[in-house]
XYZ file of C-alpha atoms in Angstrom:
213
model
C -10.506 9.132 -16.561
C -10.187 9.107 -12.712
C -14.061 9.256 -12.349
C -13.964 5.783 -14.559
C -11.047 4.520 -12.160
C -12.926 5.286 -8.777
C -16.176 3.752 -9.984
C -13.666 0.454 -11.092
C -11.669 0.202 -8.180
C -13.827 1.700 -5.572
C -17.825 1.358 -6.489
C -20.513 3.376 -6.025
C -19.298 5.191 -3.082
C -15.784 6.065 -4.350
C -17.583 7.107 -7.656
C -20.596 9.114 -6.158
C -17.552 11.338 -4.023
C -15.878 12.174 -7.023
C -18.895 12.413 -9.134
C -20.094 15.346 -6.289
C -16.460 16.516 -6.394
C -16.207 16.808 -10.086
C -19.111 17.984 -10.858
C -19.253 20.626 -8.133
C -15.818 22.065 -9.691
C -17.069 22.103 -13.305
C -20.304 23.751 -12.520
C -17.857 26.299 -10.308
C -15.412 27.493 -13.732
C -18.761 28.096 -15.388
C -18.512 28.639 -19.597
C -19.666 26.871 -22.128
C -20.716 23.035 -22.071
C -21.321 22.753 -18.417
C -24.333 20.451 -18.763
C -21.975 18.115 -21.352
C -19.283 18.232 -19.132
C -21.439 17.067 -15.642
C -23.273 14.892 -18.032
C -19.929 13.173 -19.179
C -18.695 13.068 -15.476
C -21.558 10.976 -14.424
C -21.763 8.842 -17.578
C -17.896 7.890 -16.804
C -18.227 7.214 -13.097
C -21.560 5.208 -13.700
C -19.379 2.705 -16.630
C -16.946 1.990 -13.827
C -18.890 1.556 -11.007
C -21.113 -0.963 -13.350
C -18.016 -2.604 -14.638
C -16.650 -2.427 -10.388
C -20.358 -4.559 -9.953
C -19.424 -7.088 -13.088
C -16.081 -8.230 -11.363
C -18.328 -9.252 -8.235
C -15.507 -8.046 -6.029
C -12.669 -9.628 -7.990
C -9.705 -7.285 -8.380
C -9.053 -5.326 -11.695
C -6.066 -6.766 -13.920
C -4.263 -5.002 -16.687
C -7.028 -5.973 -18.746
C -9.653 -4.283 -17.159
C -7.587 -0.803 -16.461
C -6.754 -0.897 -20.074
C -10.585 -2.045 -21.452
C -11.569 1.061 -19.381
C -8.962 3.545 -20.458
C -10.243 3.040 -23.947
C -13.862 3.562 -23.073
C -12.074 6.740 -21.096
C -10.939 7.909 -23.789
C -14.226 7.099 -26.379
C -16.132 9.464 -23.800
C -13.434 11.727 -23.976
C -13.565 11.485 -27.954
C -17.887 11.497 -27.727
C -18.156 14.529 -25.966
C -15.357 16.646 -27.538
C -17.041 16.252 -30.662
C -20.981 16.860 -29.268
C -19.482 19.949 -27.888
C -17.700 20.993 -30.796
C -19.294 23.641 -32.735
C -20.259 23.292 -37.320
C -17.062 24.072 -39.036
C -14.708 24.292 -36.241
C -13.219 20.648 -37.659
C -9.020 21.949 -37.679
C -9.874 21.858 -33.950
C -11.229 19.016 -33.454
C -8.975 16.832 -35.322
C -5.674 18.504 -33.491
C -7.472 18.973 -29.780
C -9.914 16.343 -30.075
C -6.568 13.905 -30.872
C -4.857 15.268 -27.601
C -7.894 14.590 -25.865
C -8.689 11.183 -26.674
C -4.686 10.167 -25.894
C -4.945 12.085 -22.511
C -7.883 9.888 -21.415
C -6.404 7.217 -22.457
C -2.886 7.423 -20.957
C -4.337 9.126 -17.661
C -6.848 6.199 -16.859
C -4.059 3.524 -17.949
C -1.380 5.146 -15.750
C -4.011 5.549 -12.583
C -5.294 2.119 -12.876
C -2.195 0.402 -13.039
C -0.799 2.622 -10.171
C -3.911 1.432 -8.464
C -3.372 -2.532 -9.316
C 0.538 -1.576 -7.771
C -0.646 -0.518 -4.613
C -3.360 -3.150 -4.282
C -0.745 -5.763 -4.791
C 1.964 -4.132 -2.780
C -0.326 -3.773 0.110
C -1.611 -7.747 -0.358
C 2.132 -8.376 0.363
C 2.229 -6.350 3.158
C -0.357 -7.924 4.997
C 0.588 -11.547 3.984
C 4.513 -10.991 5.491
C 2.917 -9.215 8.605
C 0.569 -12.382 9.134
C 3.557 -14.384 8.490
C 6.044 -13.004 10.806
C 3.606 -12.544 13.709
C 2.744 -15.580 13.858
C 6.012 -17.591 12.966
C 7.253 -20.176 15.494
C 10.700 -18.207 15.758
C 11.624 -15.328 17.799
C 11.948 -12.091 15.219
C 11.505 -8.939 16.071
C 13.111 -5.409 14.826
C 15.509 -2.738 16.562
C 16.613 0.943 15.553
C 20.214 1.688 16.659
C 19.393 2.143 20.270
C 18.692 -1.079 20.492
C 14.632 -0.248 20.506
C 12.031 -2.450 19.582
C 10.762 -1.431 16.246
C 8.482 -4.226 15.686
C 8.449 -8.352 16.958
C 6.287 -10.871 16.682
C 4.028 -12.730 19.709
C 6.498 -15.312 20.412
C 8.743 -12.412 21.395
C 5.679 -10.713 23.506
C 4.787 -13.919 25.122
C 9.128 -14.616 25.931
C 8.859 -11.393 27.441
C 5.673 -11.775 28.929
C 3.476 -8.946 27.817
C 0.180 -9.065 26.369
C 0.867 -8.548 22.859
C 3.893 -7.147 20.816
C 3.019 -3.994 20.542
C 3.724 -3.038 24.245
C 7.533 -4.175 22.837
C 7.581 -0.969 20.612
C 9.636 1.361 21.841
C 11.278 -0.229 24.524
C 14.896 -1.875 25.112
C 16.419 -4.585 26.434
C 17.210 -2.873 29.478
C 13.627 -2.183 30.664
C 12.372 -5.780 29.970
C 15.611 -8.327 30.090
C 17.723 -5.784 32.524
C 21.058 -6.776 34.148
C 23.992 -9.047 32.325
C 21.535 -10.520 29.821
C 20.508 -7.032 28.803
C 23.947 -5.893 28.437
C 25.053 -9.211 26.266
C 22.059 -8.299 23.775
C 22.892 -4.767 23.483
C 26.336 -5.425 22.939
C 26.081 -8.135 20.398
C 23.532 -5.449 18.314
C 25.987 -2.631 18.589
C 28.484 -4.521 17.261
C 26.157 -5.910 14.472
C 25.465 -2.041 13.616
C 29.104 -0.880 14.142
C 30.712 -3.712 11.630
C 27.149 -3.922 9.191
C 28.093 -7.756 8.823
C 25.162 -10.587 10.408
C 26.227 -13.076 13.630
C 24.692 -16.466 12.660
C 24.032 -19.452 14.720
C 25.055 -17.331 17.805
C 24.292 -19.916 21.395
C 22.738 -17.690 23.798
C 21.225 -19.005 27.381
C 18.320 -17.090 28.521
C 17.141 -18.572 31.887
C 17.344 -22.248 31.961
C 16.517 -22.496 27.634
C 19.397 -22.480 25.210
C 18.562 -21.022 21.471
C 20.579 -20.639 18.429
C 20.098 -17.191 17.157
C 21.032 -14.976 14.069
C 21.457 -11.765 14.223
């Protein structure tokens, strides 16, 4: 099942690592079957990285993760029952069963894990672009009034090459003297009460700007 979901999300290089991976640890427990059981390793990393090269590097959706958990769980099924041995068919309808759900639940679960992150990590990157590059000043402190983050209107107010020089630092090593001491203040107090300032009027140099803190 994960072979199937690295060759689907990943392609052929995700799938050949865990195709080596697997089928170096199979080969290592020894016993019976080991030729099925590289064989079915490679067949299910080889159906995902083909269906990976049918999506022409579209993302998987739910119906892709579950299309492939039930071909998971048919090779799962396929090679349980080549391996199984004449008359041993009590076993095969009670194990085999388990196996075929385990495929199928393992794959499902990874993939849409998988889709999670992708889309969680899409977000990520679309608020980062967003806030570094908004026209406002926004920027990020911990509770000693240090720069956690800020965007390049902040790093070009402050006049540094690009925000990340802000990380780390606080208002008393770039602003310093009363101005320094106003913005502290005003965050302390922010912290201290946990209720927002809004629409505060602050003067810094000769520019006026209504802030929210």
């Amino acid at each position: 099942s994960l072979l199937l979901v690295a060759g689907l999300f990943g392609g052929p290089i995700s799938a050949s690592i865990a195709v080596a991976t697997a089928a170096i640890y199979r080969i290592g427990i020894g016993g019976a079957g080991v030729e099925l059981g590289v064989f079915a390793i490679v067949v299910a990393a080889l159906i995902g990285t083909i269906a990976h090269a049918l999506l022409r590097h579209r993302a998987p959706t739910l119906k892709h993760v579950v299309v492939c958990a039930a071909v998971a769980a048919a090779i799962g099924a396929t090679v349980f029952g080549m391996g199984a041995r004449a008359g041993s068919v009590e076993p095969m309808r009670t194990v085999g069963l388990q196996v075929v759900v385990v495929n199928f639940l393992a794959t499902l679960v990874c993939g849409l894990l998988l889709i999670r992150l992708r889309q969680a990590e899409m977000e990520r990157t679309i608020l980062r672009a967003a806030f570094s590059q908004a026209p406002e000043f926004f920027y990020v402190k911990d509770r000693d009034g240090r720069f956690v983050i800020a965007n390049e209107n902040v790093a070009r107010h402050h006049k540094v090459s690009n925000a990340a020089e802000l990380v780390g630092l606080t208002e008393f090593q770039i602003a310093r003297g009363p101005l320094a001491e106003e913005f502290y203040d005003q965050e302390q107090e922010i912290m201290r009460a946990g209720q927002p300032m809004d629409n505060i009027v602050q003067r810094v140099g000769n520019r006026i700007y209504l802030s929210s803190k």
